[in-house]
Amino acid sequence: MKKWLSVLLVLSFMLAIAACSGNSANKGTNNAGATNKASNEPAKVEGSTDGFENGKYATPVTLTTVWGLNQNGSIFKEGESIEDNVHTRLVKERLGIDIKYNWVVTNTNDAYKTKLRLMLSSGEEMPDVVTYRGDMETVNMLIDSGQFMPVGDLVDKYANDTYKAGLDLDPTIWLPITRNGEKMALPILDYAYNADHVMWIREDWLQKLNLKAPTTLAEMETVMDAFVKNDPDGDGKPNTLGLATGFKNGFANWMTDIGFIFGAHGTMPGQWNLTADGTLEHGSINPAAKNALSKLKEWLDKGYISQDSALLDETTGSELFTKGEAGIMFGPNWLPAWPFPDLLNNVPAAKYKAYPVPAGPDGKIGSAGGNPPANGYVFVNKKAKNPEAIVHYYNWFFDNMANPQPGSEFEKGFAEGYDYATLPDGSITADIGKYPDLFPGLKDQTAPPLFYTLTFEGARIPTLYAETHVKLADGAEPVTPYEKQEFNTRLKENTDAMKVVMDQKDIRMKNYYMGPLTETMQSKNELLNKLLNETFNKIVYGQQPVDTFDTMVDNWKKSGGEQITKEVNDWYNSVK
């Protein structure tokens, strides 16, 4: 789910500086300044699987890594930790792979990214595998460090058919991590459409105020005005908001998104959009963004959104909704699994429901999404003794847990008492609040071990999730173990939200640039992004007039944006 997050960003996806645990990584040769050209020799993996027979290493091998503990992957049974838990023990028992963590950080305030970057800048030797989900700048730093091998041979020789089929669904999945024709990391497959947004609304507030769910921005303003002025929480105080927002990390985010406002006017900020003439344009400089900023300023002035929005990221912004302060929030289908349980803890009587993204004044509807089903990458060290081990690891999750067969060991879930429990009638549940005795060693939340895995959520077959939830939302009975798992462990609100996503799949505005940082991006990106974000914020907060947008666009072009646009289009023309 997130997180990817991986599910799911993203995420400028996701969270970071905290204390480390475990041993520090060993120092090595300083490769921080190495070019990727020197490191892109094909990996020589012949014979490196000696001892891997019948799905297991006869003599256990060690796979070293580093890790950042995200919120939904840091819940452990009493006595367990990321270094020692049901996941690490199972992998060692079944595969003969012993996972060792060189260091672990609690991933708040970008701690994981920060520590990785410090390692890269100081030339520290990386572990056997590094998993990363987040900004492309760090992805490019990992590639350009010269410490990681091309993975094309690993995929060709060791990946199972399920993983290969997922990769083949959208060949552009490789574009962000290809250098000089070499594939430099293993894509972590995600469920297709899983990051696409819906409009979540406090259904109990709608009912209390006798309102209908909005279908346009104008109708949404009517609803937000009522949420702000008519005391929907019933406490007699003027302390409610219309929309939960947090745009500290940008104006089109994986949660608490406001990109839909820009989409309703015809653009999507922070990405490269395809124009009518077939060229790519940065969405933040399209004139439609000016209209969207005017609308945001109006909403801020009217109290529909928080005055602290520019200081809040996706997670802290979502707390406006989960604390019961805001009535609407935009985000993925899986929010009922996280963070919406916090809403029910804070406001037990709360009800929420997913609705379609609303249309703009000219009938336009736009929301970011539709990109290749990848949510992170696994980098394999050139010096790893068993580079193929991570592929065997990923294969195992595809074979056993991505879509388990009837009667198989994992047809109900990963581990009894962790992510599921069996009720007396044979059905399964993840409702720890109702059945706490069935989850010994845990309090308040279940501990799905898939969130501990080196690929964030075990393994995901891209097409499976959406197909399953649309089927269930349409009233079909669950038949396969996967369908039964989803039916029994997901809330109906989650399933219904996926149906909303699929009914609106044509509104998604894809980011058409998925290549590496261009030459000018490497030197100008930070400056240009700062220019965009600062100007956007000043316009929204009334510190500068809306017409400042035009001056900003001119400065953006003169300061490197025009050259970047040329480089982006040169790349696009070479791959389309």
CSV table of N, CA and C in Angstrom, one decimal, residues 76-173:
chain,number,residue,atom,x,y,z
A,76,PHE,N,6.0,-4.7,14.9
A,76,PHE,CA,6.5,-6.0,15.2
A,76,PHE,C,5.9,-6.6,16.4
A,77,LYS,N,5.9,-7.9,16.4
A,77,LYS,CA,5.4,-8.6,17.6
A,77,LYS,C,6.5,-8.4,18.7
A,78,GLU,N,6.0,-8.6,19.9
A,78,GLU,CA,6.9,-8.4,21.0
A,78,GLU,C,8.1,-9.4,20.9
A,79,GLY,N,9.3,-8.8,21.0
A,79,GLY,CA,10.5,-9.7,20.9
A,79,GLY,C,11.1,-9.7,19.5
A,80,GLU,N,10.4,-9.2,18.5
A,80,GLU,CA,10.9,-9.2,17.2
A,80,GLU,C,11.3,-7.8,16.7
A,81,SER,N,12.1,-7.8,15.6
A,81,SER,CA,12.5,-6.5,15.1
A,81,SER,C,12.8,-6.7,13.6
A,82,ILE,N,13.2,-5.7,12.9
A,82,ILE,CA,13.4,-5.9,11.4
A,82,ILE,C,14.5,-6.9,11.2
A,83,GLU,N,15.5,-7.0,12.1
A,83,GLU,CA,16.6,-7.9,11.9
A,83,GLU,C,16.2,-9.3,12.2
A,84,ASP,N,15.2,-9.5,13.1
A,84,ASP,CA,14.9,-10.9,13.5
A,84,ASP,C,13.3,-11.0,13.6
A,85,ASN,N,12.7,-11.6,12.6
A,85,ASN,CA,11.3,-11.7,12.7
A,85,ASN,C,10.8,-12.9,11.8
A,86,VAL,N,9.5,-13.1,11.7
A,86,VAL,CA,9.0,-14.2,11.0
A,86,VAL,C,9.5,-14.2,9.5
A,87,HIS,N,9.7,-13.0,8.9
A,87,HIS,CA,10.1,-12.9,7.6
A,87,HIS,C,11.6,-13.4,7.4
A,88,THR,N,12.5,-12.8,8.2
A,88,THR,CA,13.9,-13.2,8.1
A,88,THR,C,14.1,-14.7,8.4
A,89,ARG,N,13.4,-15.2,9.3
A,89,ARG,CA,13.5,-16.6,9.7
A,89,ARG,C,13.0,-17.5,8.6
A,90,LEU,N,11.9,-17.1,8.0
A,90,LEU,CA,11.3,-17.9,6.9
A,90,LEU,C,12.3,-17.9,5.7
A,91,VAL,N,12.8,-16.8,5.3
A,91,VAL,CA,13.7,-16.7,4.1
A,91,VAL,C,14.9,-17.5,4.3
A,92,LYS,N,15.5,-17.5,5.5
A,92,LYS,CA,16.7,-18.3,5.8
A,92,LYS,C,16.3,-19.8,5.7
A,93,GLU,N,15.2,-20.2,6.3
A,93,GLU,CA,14.8,-21.6,6.3
A,93,GLU,C,14.4,-22.1,4.9
A,94,ARG,N,13.7,-21.3,4.1
A,94,ARG,CA,13.2,-21.8,2.8
A,94,ARG,C,14.2,-21.6,1.7
A,95,LEU,N,14.9,-20.5,1.7
A,95,LEU,CA,15.8,-20.2,0.6
A,95,LEU,C,17.3,-20.3,0.9
A,96,GLY,N,17.6,-20.4,2.2
A,96,GLY,CA,19.0,-20.4,2.6
A,96,GLY,C,19.7,-19.1,2.4
A,97,ILE,N,18.9,-18.0,2.5
A,97,ILE,CA,19.4,-16.7,2.4
A,97,ILE,C,19.3,-16.0,3.8
A,98,ASP,N,20.4,-15.6,4.3
A,98,ASP,CA,20.5,-14.9,5.6
A,98,ASP,C,20.6,-13.4,5.4
A,99,ILE,N,19.6,-12.7,5.7
A,99,ILE,CA,19.6,-11.2,5.5
A,99,ILE,C,20.2,-10.5,6.7
A,100,LYS,N,21.2,-9.7,6.4
A,100,LYS,CA,21.9,-9.0,7.4
A,100,LYS,C,21.8,-7.5,7.1
A,101,TYR,N,21.4,-6.7,8.1
A,101,TYR,CA,21.2,-5.3,8.0
A,101,TYR,C,22.5,-4.5,8.5
A,102,ASN,N,23.2,-3.8,7.7
A,102,ASN,CA,24.3,-3.1,8.1
A,102,ASN,C,23.9,-1.9,9.0
A,103,TRP,N,22.8,-1.3,8.7
A,103,TRP,CA,22.2,-0.3,9.5
A,103,TRP,C,20.7,-0.2,9.3
A,104,VAL,N,20.0,0.4,10.2
A,104,VAL,CA,18.6,0.6,10.2
A,104,VAL,C,18.3,2.0,10.7
A,105,VAL,N,17.4,2.7,10.1
A,105,VAL,CA,17.0,4.0,10.6
A,105,VAL,C,15.5,4.1,10.6
A,106,THR,N,14.9,4.8,11.5
A,106,THR,CA,13.5,5.1,11.5
A,106,THR,C,13.3,6.2,10.5
A,107,ASN,N,12.5,5.9,9.5
A,107,ASN,CA,12.5,6.7,8.3
A,107,ASN,C,11.5,7.9,8.4
A,108,THR,N,11.9,8.8,9.3
A,108,THR,CA,11.2,10.1,9.4
A,108,THR,C,12.1,11.2,8.9
A,109,ASN,N,11.5,12.3,8.3
A,109,ASN,CA,12.3,13.4,7.8
A,109,ASN,C,13.4,13.0,6.8
A,110,ASP,N,13.1,12.0,6.0
A,110,ASP,CA,14.0,11.5,5.0
A,110,ASP,C,15.3,11.0,5.5
A,111,ALA,N,15.2,10.3,6.7
A,111,ALA,CA,16.5,9.8,7.3
A,111,ALA,C,17.1,8.7,6.4
A,112,TYR,N,16.3,7.8,5.8
A,112,TYR,CA,16.9,6.8,5.0
A,112,TYR,C,17.6,7.4,3.8
A,113,LYS,N,17.0,8.3,3.1
A,113,LYS,CA,17.6,8.9,1.9
A,113,LYS,C,18.8,9.7,2.3
A,114,THR,N,18.7,10.4,3.4
A,114,THR,CA,19.9,11.2,3.9
A,114,THR,C,21.1,10.4,4.2
A,115,LYS,N,20.9,9.2,4.9
A,115,LYS,CA,22.0,8.4,5.2
A,115,LYS,C,22.6,7.7,3.9
A,116,LEU,N,21.7,7.3,3.0
A,116,LEU,CA,22.2,6.8,1.7
A,116,LEU,C,23.1,7.8,1.0
A,117,ARG,N,22.6,9.0,1.0
A,117,ARG,CA,23.4,10.1,0.3
A,117,ARG,C,24.7,10.4,1.0
A,118,LEU,N,24.7,10.3,2.3
A,118,LEU,CA,26.0,10.5,3.0
A,118,LEU,C,26.9,9.4,2.7
A,119,MET,N,26.4,8.2,2.6
A,119,MET,CA,27.3,7.1,2.2
A,119,MET,C,27.9,7.3,0.8
A,120,LEU,N,27.1,7.7,-0.1
A,120,LEU,CA,27.5,7.9,-1.5
A,120,LEU,C,28.5,9.1,-1.6
A,121,SER,N,28.3,10.2,-0.9
A,121,SER,CA,29.2,11.3,-1.0
A,121,SER,C,30.5,11.0,-0.3
A,122,SER,N,30.5,10.1,0.7
A,122,SER,CA,31.8,9.8,1.4
A,122,SER,C,32.5,8.6,0.8
A,123,GLY,N,31.8,8.0,-0.2
A,123,GLY,CA,32.5,6.8,-0.8
A,123,GLY,C,32.4,5.5,0.0
A,124,GLU,N,31.5,5.4,0.9
A,124,GLU,CA,31.4,4.2,1.7
A,124,GLU,C,30.9,3.1,0.8
A,125,GLU,N,31.4,1.9,1.1
A,125,GLU,CA,31.0,0.7,0.3
A,125,GLU,C,29.6,0.3,0.7
A,126,MET,N,28.8,0.1,-0.4
A,126,MET,CA,27.4,-0.2,-0.2
A,126,MET,C,27.2,-1.7,0.1
A,127,PRO,N,26.1,-2.1,0.6
A,127,PRO,CA,25.8,-3.5,0.9
A,127,PRO,C,25.5,-4.2,-0.4
A,128,ASP,N,25.2,-5.5,-0.3
A,128,ASP,CA,24.9,-6.3,-1.5
A,128,ASP,C,23.7,-5.8,-2.3
A,129,VAL,N,22.7,-5.4,-1.6
A,129,VAL,CA,21.5,-4.8,-2.2
A,129,VAL,C,21.1,-3.6,-1.5
A,130,VAL,N,20.6,-2.6,-2.3
A,130,VAL,CA,20.0,-1.4,-1.7
A,130,VAL,C,18.6,-1.2,-2.4
A,131,THR,N,17.6,-1.1,-1.6
A,131,THR,CA,16.2,-0.9,-2.1
A,131,THR,C,15.9,0.6,-1.8
A,132,TYR,N,15.4,1.2,-2.9
A,132,TYR,CA,15.0,2.6,-2.7
A,132,TYR,C,13.7,2.9,-3.4
A,133,ARG,N,12.9,3.7,-2.7
A,133,ARG,CA,11.6,4.2,-3.2
A,133,ARG,C,11.5,5.6,-2.9
A,134,GLY,N,11.5,6.5,-3.9
A,134,GLY,CA,11.5,7.9,-3.7
A,134,GLY,C,11.9,8.7,-4.8
A,135,ASP,N,12.7,9.8,-4.6
A,135,ASP,CA,13.0,10.8,-5.6
A,135,ASP,C,14.1,10.2,-6.6
A,136,MET,N,14.0,10.7,-7.8
A,136,MET,CA,14.9,10.2,-8.9
A,136,MET,C,16.3,10.7,-8.7
A,137,GLU,N,16.5,11.8,-8.0
A,137,GLU,CA,17.8,12.3,-7.8
A,137,GLU,C,18.7,11.3,-7.1
A,138,THR,N,18.1,10.7,-6.0
A,138,THR,CA,18.8,9.7,-5.3
A,138,THR,C,19.0,8.4,-6.1
A,139,VAL,N,18.0,8.0,-6.9
A,139,VAL,CA,18.1,6.9,-7.8
A,139,VAL,C,19.3,7.1,-8.7
A,140,ASN,N,19.4,8.3,-9.3
A,140,ASN,CA,20.5,8.6,-10.2
A,140,ASN,C,21.9,8.6,-9.5
A,141,MET,N,21.9,9.1,-8.2
A,141,MET,CA,23.1,9.0,-7.5
A,141,MET,C,23.6,7.6,-7.2
A,142,LEU,N,22.6,6.7,-6.9
A,142,LEU,CA,23.0,5.3,-6.7
A,142,LEU,C,23.6,4.7,-8.0
A,143,ILE,N,22.9,5.0,-9.1
A,143,ILE,CA,23.4,4.5,-10.4
A,143,ILE,C,24.8,5.0,-10.7
A,144,ASP,N,25.0,6.3,-10.6
A,144,ASP,CA,26.2,7.0,-10.9
A,144,ASP,C,27.3,6.8,-10.0
A,145,SER,N,27.1,6.1,-8.8
A,145,SER,CA,28.1,5.8,-7.9
A,145,SER,C,29.1,4.8,-8.4
A,146,GLY,N,28.7,4.1,-9.4
A,146,GLY,CA,29.6,3.0,-10.0
A,146,GLY,C,29.7,1.8,-9.2
A,147,GLN,N,28.9,1.7,-8.1
A,147,GLN,CA,29.0,0.5,-7.2
A,147,GLN,C,28.0,-0.6,-7.6
A,148,PHE,N,27.1,-0.3,-8.5
A,148,PHE,CA,26.0,-1.3,-8.8
A,148,PHE,C,26.1,-1.8,-10.2
A,149,MET,N,25.8,-3.1,-10.4
A,149,MET,CA,25.9,-3.8,-11.7
A,149,MET,C,24.6,-3.6,-12.5
A,150,PRO,N,24.8,-3.7,-13.8
A,150,PRO,CA,23.6,-3.9,-14.7
A,150,PRO,C,22.9,-5.2,-14.3
A,151,VAL,N,21.6,-5.2,-14.4
A,151,VAL,CA,20.8,-6.4,-14.0
A,151,VAL,C,20.2,-7.1,-15.1
A,152,GLY,N,20.4,-6.7,-16.4
A,152,GLY,CA,19.8,-7.4,-17.5
A,152,GLY,C,20.0,-8.9,-17.5
A,153,ASP,N,21.3,-9.3,-17.3
A,153,ASP,CA,21.6,-10.7,-17.3
A,153,ASP,C,21.0,-11.5,-16.1
A,154,LEU,N,20.9,-10.8,-15.0
A,154,LEU,CA,20.2,-11.4,-13.8
A,154,LEU,C,18.8,-11.7,-14.1
A,155,VAL,N,18.1,-10.8,-14.8
A,155,VAL,CA,16.7,-11.0,-15.1
A,155,VAL,C,16.5,-12.1,-16.1
A,156,ASP,N,17.3,-12.0,-17.2
A,156,ASP,CA,17.2,-13.0,-18.3
A,156,ASP,C,17.5,-14.4,-17.7
A,157,LYS,N,18.4,-14.6,-16.8
A,157,LYS,CA,18.8,-15.9,-16.4
A,157,LYS,C,18.0,-16.5,-15.3
A,158,TYR,N,17.6,-15.6,-14.4
A,158,TYR,CA,17.1,-16.1,-13.1
A,158,TYR,C,15.6,-15.7,-12.8
A,159,ALA,N,15.1,-14.6,-13.4
A,159,ALA,CA,13.8,-14.2,-13.1
A,159,ALA,C,12.8,-15.2,-13.6
A,160,ASN,N,11.7,-15.4,-12.8
A,160,ASN,CA,10.7,-16.4,-13.2
A,160,ASN,C,9.7,-15.7,-14.2
A,161,ASP,N,8.8,-16.5,-14.8
A,161,ASP,CA,8.0,-16.0,-15.8
A,161,ASP,C,7.0,-14.9,-15.3
A,162,THR,N,6.6,-15.0,-14.0
A,162,THR,CA,5.6,-14.1,-13.5
A,162,THR,C,6.3,-12.7,-13.4
A,163,TYR,N,7.5,-12.6,-12.9
A,163,TYR,CA,8.2,-11.3,-12.8
A,163,TYR,C,8.5,-10.8,-14.2
A,164,LYS,N,8.9,-11.6,-15.1
A,164,LYS,CA,9.2,-11.2,-16.5
A,164,LYS,C,7.9,-10.7,-17.2
A,165,ALA,N,6.8,-11.3,-16.9
A,165,ALA,CA,5.5,-10.9,-17.6
A,165,ALA,C,5.1,-9.5,-17.0
A,166,GLY,N,5.3,-9.3,-15.8
A,166,GLY,CA,5.0,-8.0,-15.2
A,166,GLY,C,5.9,-6.9,-15.8
A,167,LEU,N,7.2,-7.2,-16.0
A,167,LEU,CA,8.1,-6.2,-16.6
A,167,LEU,C,7.7,-5.9,-18.0
A,168,ASP,N,7.2,-6.9,-18.7
A,168,ASP,CA,6.8,-6.8,-20.1
A,168,ASP,C,5.5,-6.0,-20.3
A,169,LEU,N,4.7,-5.8,-19.3
A,169,LEU,CA,3.5,-5.1,-19.5
A,169,LEU,C,3.7,-3.7,-20.0
A,170,ASP,N,4.7,-3.0,-19.6
A,170,ASP,CA,5.0,-1.7,-20.0
A,170,ASP,C,6.5,-1.5,-20.1
A,171,PRO,N,7.1,-1.7,-21.3
A,171,PRO,CA,8.5,-1.6,-21.5
A,171,PRO,C,9.1,-0.3,-21.0
A,172,THR,N,8.3,0.8,-20.9
A,172,THR,CA,8.9,2.0,-20.4
A,172,THR,C,9.3,1.9,-18.9
A,173,ILE,N,9.0,0.8,-18.3
A,173,ILE,CA,9.3,0.7,-16.9
A,173,ILE,C,10.8,0.7,-16.7
